[in-house]
């Protein structure tokens, strides 16, 4: 039934019986069951015909009338006409989905009558009707525990092979024979590592005649750190990871890369997939902050509008990206379709979308400090130091007044001194400390006037603030000394001759005009011998800065007490890190209420929605007040629940997709009705069940697939297979395909001997640096050793095509990409043949080959293809080199199909 017509059916029924309504008094409640229901039944048939009553959306039935249509809004909300879609439709402006769509509009009296009925509670006796749910797609059905088919064929000895063989036999096809060893090792290394096996590795495997040689090779390949680098790229595509924000400014995210490194490390460690999911959604709750870079991996419009409506729309776009990425990555669903209305094809209600929005409502784009174990330890030590200082201060007999900017007096027992030093460790506001005059008194004499000043460093190039001003007898800001260090520094007066001193007087500005830069944590120490200092006074026995109280004119605490406190404070300062690492993983805060938005309009708020998951998957049972982090924890646990029918299936299919080029479900990001149907549904469920039983081990899943005969087939085509299954969905051979841009790039570096295998940390850029307010990304003219790392470490610029290799269908991180497109274009061939990068590394490869003692053609073939050239290939290569050059030959190698295709 057309959702635009649903309210009108009810409207027709409500207003069609004037005699019934006229019989009621003006204040009598509307009796819907008695006066309206009979008319509603007949009007529904008259307007839409009997067939429309077969779909469970009849508005002459209580359940469906209250539920409403595909808009996601309930037709009737008892007691609240403002939240009822029917009332919004009949009062909408003309042309704005107003009902009725044709003919005269409802009269004010008719509208008031409907509003009154709803606000009175929409009384409608239970008629036994039930809102019929649409059948759930296959992917929402529970994962079974299928038994692999039995077969007497030696080829189908593993469960994977048994399922594949059964389908091949059903279609009248046969599997291909096993590929040769050179093909197998190249396939494995390019597939798992994205790099070529060395000629030594190829030779070792070819010569290994043990029955478990392939098993050993798979184990070795999975243990390599190259595996995590290769397979992390697949995941980063899905979550639209980039190192810039996107939109028109497209500014860098310099601290986004820890998330990329987290993914690589997690895969290399074979972190269980359920834990991998949990940490990306709620890693901050278990000390894995970098993982939550997932939450804000998408684009962010950093230029906020001054218009409230536009700002609300921007915020909703951010949250939509979080919901959509979560749905695609973990559930294989297109949840963004439910932002404006109930999903047209899948069991995802608009309310579900906003329930998930409520889960992420406390996440905002931005950086936050890293809560590392090292930081936690430092915090613990600082807490202990603070407690020690507190204890020592409590042992003092009393406190002197707090520091004042205009006058401070330090009194102590007379002591012989040659030098006096004021050491400053903190100031009000944290700026460089300033003192207008430092006086040292011996009885009635200020012996500072004849002293020689020295300091830790002086504020430069300002005539008002000089070292000489510290004891020139003049006061005020214009005759002061300022340190050259923020928040600290020391000033020392070496007396003209030893003197017995009993007080020091100092101030920030005795004219009381300026109060900033006032020292708030300091010590006064005297020396009567070289490098032997005794603390005689300081802030240790003063009240905190800017507080009232204390007893003025009292002596400072004992030297021993002041020294102990000053030492404890010094130890505390030593624990302060110079800087705390930042991480682009989102700013987390307790959110306000989340509303369902009518048609996705951020200004059209409807009812408040509690955080939850898809209704078709159950409920998280959270309240509106649930703390922000507990929302994400609950969602993560719901997604990884073994009873969730989607999570394991989606990941198993994703891994299969990257091994064979196409998943068992051809749409890895859409397991809904509009997505592809599984080519081998029982195999998918068997793999999903084993995946869960194996503790969600991704590497164990790889092993099952890689050890199968299905994976080890030759890729050689045959006429029967091409005729019946040209796309090789049934896997009658191994499906060959062109390698991704990153693999081609890395293999070229590998062949030239230039590949830098250093892991992690900030990435390299292929664009010229610029600091424009709106970034303008211009490719670098040439790339050097700093850019010769694996491409997974390249700084990904959102919405910009990567120089040279971007033409090879690299996603631009503008949206989630669970499956890359594959095109063949002239620009790809031209870039790979004429690109500066390829030309440079062809020359480097030629130089490398020329330095080897053996035949350069032989070595080129062994390093690129893992095999020796045939007699004809060797002859043609030698002729070509003689006519052109060795560099031109290397350039041809880098452009060959044998290099850029997975065999």
Coordinates of C-alpha atoms in Angstrom, one line a residue, residues 394-607:
X394 CA 49.8 19.1 57.1
X395 CA 52.7 18.7 59.4
X396 CA 53.5 22.4 59.3
X397 CA 52.5 24.5 62.3
X398 CA 50.6 26.9 60.1
X399 CA 50.5 28.7 56.8
X400 CA 51.6 32.1 55.7
X401 CA 49.4 34.2 53.4
X402 CA 49.2 33.3 49.7
X403 CA 51.5 34.9 47.2
X404 CA 50.5 38.5 46.2
X405 CA 51.6 40.2 43.0
X406 CA 52.4 43.5 44.8
X407 CA 54.4 42.5 47.8
X408 CA 55.9 39.3 49.4
X409 CA 58.1 39.0 52.4
X410 CA 60.2 36.0 53.2
X411 CA 61.4 36.0 56.9
X412 CA 63.8 33.5 58.3
X413 CA 66.4 33.1 61.0
X414 CA 69.5 35.1 60.3
X415 CA 72.0 33.1 58.2
X416 CA 75.4 33.9 56.6
X417 CA 75.1 34.1 52.8
X418 CA 77.3 34.7 49.8
X419 CA 74.6 34.2 47.2
X420 CA 70.8 34.2 47.1
X421 CA 68.8 32.3 44.5
X422 CA 65.0 32.4 43.8
X423 CA 64.0 29.3 41.8
X424 CA 60.6 29.5 40.2
X425 CA 58.6 26.4 39.2
X426 CA 55.2 27.8 38.4
X427 CA 53.4 31.0 37.6
X428 CA 49.9 32.2 37.5
X429 CA 48.8 31.5 34.0
X430 CA 51.9 29.5 33.1
X431 CA 53.7 32.3 31.4
X432 CA 57.4 33.3 31.9
X433 CA 57.9 34.5 35.5
X434 CA 58.5 38.2 36.1
X435 CA 60.0 40.0 39.2
X436 CA 60.3 43.8 39.4
X437 CA 62.8 43.9 42.2
X438 CA 64.5 41.3 44.4
X439 CA 65.6 42.7 47.8
X440 CA 67.9 40.9 50.2
X441 CA 68.0 42.4 53.7
X442 CA 70.7 42.3 56.3
X443 CA 69.2 44.2 59.2
X444 CA 68.3 47.6 57.8
X445 CA 70.5 47.3 54.7
X446 CA 69.3 46.0 51.2
X447 CA 72.5 44.2 50.3
X448 CA 71.0 43.2 46.9
X449 CA 71.7 46.7 45.5
X450 CA 75.4 46.0 45.3
X451 CA 75.1 42.3 44.2
X452 CA 75.8 40.8 40.8
X453 CA 72.8 39.2 39.1
X454 CA 72.8 36.1 37.0
X455 CA 69.8 34.0 35.8
X456 CA 68.7 30.9 34.0
X457 CA 67.9 33.0 30.9
X458 CA 66.5 36.4 30.1
X459 CA 63.4 37.5 28.1
X460 CA 64.9 38.8 24.8
X461 CA 64.7 42.1 23.0
X462 CA 62.6 44.1 25.4
X463 CA 64.1 47.2 27.1
X464 CA 61.5 47.0 30.0
X465 CA 62.6 43.5 31.1
X466 CA 66.4 43.2 31.7
X467 CA 68.6 41.3 34.1
X468 CA 70.0 44.5 35.4
X469 CA 66.5 45.6 36.6
X470 CA 66.3 42.9 39.2
X471 CA 68.3 44.9 41.7
X472 CA 68.5 48.5 40.4
X473 CA 66.3 49.9 43.2
X474 CA 63.4 50.8 40.8
X475 CA 60.1 49.1 41.0
X476 CA 57.2 48.5 38.5
X477 CA 56.8 46.5 35.4
X478 CA 58.9 48.8 33.3
X479 CA 61.9 47.9 35.5
X480 CA 61.6 44.2 35.8
X481 CA 63.2 40.9 34.9
X482 CA 61.5 38.1 33.0
X483 CA 62.7 34.6 32.5
X484 CA 63.0 33.1 29.0
X485 CA 61.2 29.9 30.0
X486 CA 57.5 29.4 30.3
X487 CA 56.4 28.9 33.9
X488 CA 59.9 28.6 35.4
X489 CA 63.4 30.0 35.7
X490 CA 65.8 31.2 38.4
X491 CA 67.4 34.5 39.4
X492 CA 70.6 34.7 41.5
X493 CA 72.3 37.5 43.4
X494 CA 75.9 37.1 44.3
X495 CA 76.6 39.5 47.2
X496 CA 79.5 41.9 47.1
X497 CA 80.6 40.4 50.4
X498 CA 79.3 37.7 52.7
X499 CA 76.4 39.0 54.9
X500 CA 74.1 37.7 57.6
X501 CA 70.7 38.1 56.0
X502 CA 67.2 37.6 57.6
X503 CA 64.7 38.4 54.9
X504 CA 64.0 38.6 51.1
X505 CA 61.4 40.9 49.6
X506 CA 60.0 40.5 46.1
X507 CA 57.0 41.3 43.9
X508 CA 55.7 41.0 40.4
X509 CA 54.7 44.7 40.2
X510 CA 54.8 46.9 43.3
X511 CA 52.8 49.5 41.4
X512 CA 49.9 47.0 41.3
X513 CA 49.2 47.5 37.6
X514 CA 50.0 44.0 36.3
X515 CA 49.4 40.7 38.0
X516 CA 50.1 38.0 35.4
X517 CA 53.4 36.1 35.4
X518 CA 53.4 36.1 39.3
X519 CA 55.5 33.2 40.7
X520 CA 53.3 30.9 42.6
X521 CA 55.6 28.0 43.3
X522 CA 59.2 28.9 44.3
X523 CA 62.0 28.4 46.7
X524 CA 64.5 30.9 48.3
X525 CA 67.9 29.4 48.8
X526 CA 71.2 30.8 50.1
X527 CA 74.7 29.6 49.6
X528 CA 77.8 30.2 51.7
X529 CA 80.0 27.8 49.7
X530 CA 80.2 26.8 46.1
X531 CA 77.3 24.6 45.0
X532 CA 76.0 24.2 48.6
X533 CA 72.5 25.6 48.8
X534 CA 70.1 25.7 51.8
X535 CA 66.4 26.5 51.3
X536 CA 65.3 29.1 53.8
X537 CA 61.9 30.1 52.5
X538 CA 59.4 29.4 49.7
X539 CA 55.8 28.8 48.7
X540 CA 55.8 25.5 50.5
X541 CA 54.3 27.0 53.7
X542 CA 52.0 29.5 51.9
X543 CA 48.3 29.1 51.3
X544 CA 47.5 28.3 47.6
X545 CA 47.7 31.2 45.2
X546 CA 44.6 33.5 45.1
X547 CA 43.2 32.3 48.5
X548 CA 42.6 34.3 51.6
X549 CA 44.0 33.8 55.1
X550 CA 47.3 33.0 56.8
X551 CA 49.3 34.9 59.3
X552 CA 51.3 37.7 57.8
X553 CA 54.8 38.6 59.1
X554 CA 55.5 35.1 60.5
X555 CA 58.8 33.3 60.0
X556 CA 59.0 30.7 57.2
X557 CA 58.8 27.1 58.3
X558 CA 62.0 25.3 59.3
X559 CA 64.7 24.7 56.7
X560 CA 64.2 21.0 57.1
X561 CA 60.4 21.1 56.5
X562 CA 60.7 23.4 53.5
X563 CA 63.5 21.3 52.0
X564 CA 61.4 18.1 52.3
X565 CA 58.4 19.7 50.7
X566 CA 60.5 21.3 47.9
X567 CA 62.1 18.0 47.2
X568 CA 58.8 16.2 47.1
X569 CA 57.5 19.0 44.7
X570 CA 60.6 18.5 42.5
X571 CA 60.0 14.8 42.3
X572 CA 56.3 15.5 41.4
X573 CA 57.4 17.8 38.6
X574 CA 59.8 15.2 37.2
X575 CA 56.8 12.9 36.7
X576 CA 55.0 15.4 34.4
X577 CA 55.4 14.3 30.8
X578 CA 56.7 17.0 28.4
X579 CA 53.8 16.3 26.2
X580 CA 51.0 13.7 26.1
X581 CA 50.4 11.9 22.8
X582 CA 47.1 12.8 21.1
X583 CA 44.9 10.4 19.1
X584 CA 42.3 11.1 16.5
X585 CA 39.8 8.7 18.0
X586 CA 36.9 11.0 18.9
X587 CA 35.9 13.2 21.8
X588 CA 33.6 11.3 24.1
X589 CA 30.8 12.9 26.2
X590 CA 27.5 12.1 27.8
X591 CA 24.9 12.9 25.1
X592 CA 21.5 14.5 25.4
X593 CA 18.3 13.0 24.1
X594 CA 18.2 11.5 20.6
X595 CA 15.0 12.1 18.6
X596 CA 13.6 10.2 15.6
X597 CA 13.8 12.7 12.8
X598 CA 10.8 12.9 10.5
X599 CA 12.1 12.2 7.0
X600 CA 15.6 12.6 8.3
X601 CA 15.1 16.3 8.8
X602 CA 17.3 17.4 11.7
X603 CA 14.8 20.2 12.5
X604 CA 11.8 17.8 12.5
X605 CA 12.2 16.1 15.8
X606 CA 9.7 13.5 16.9
X607 CA 9.7 11.1 19.9

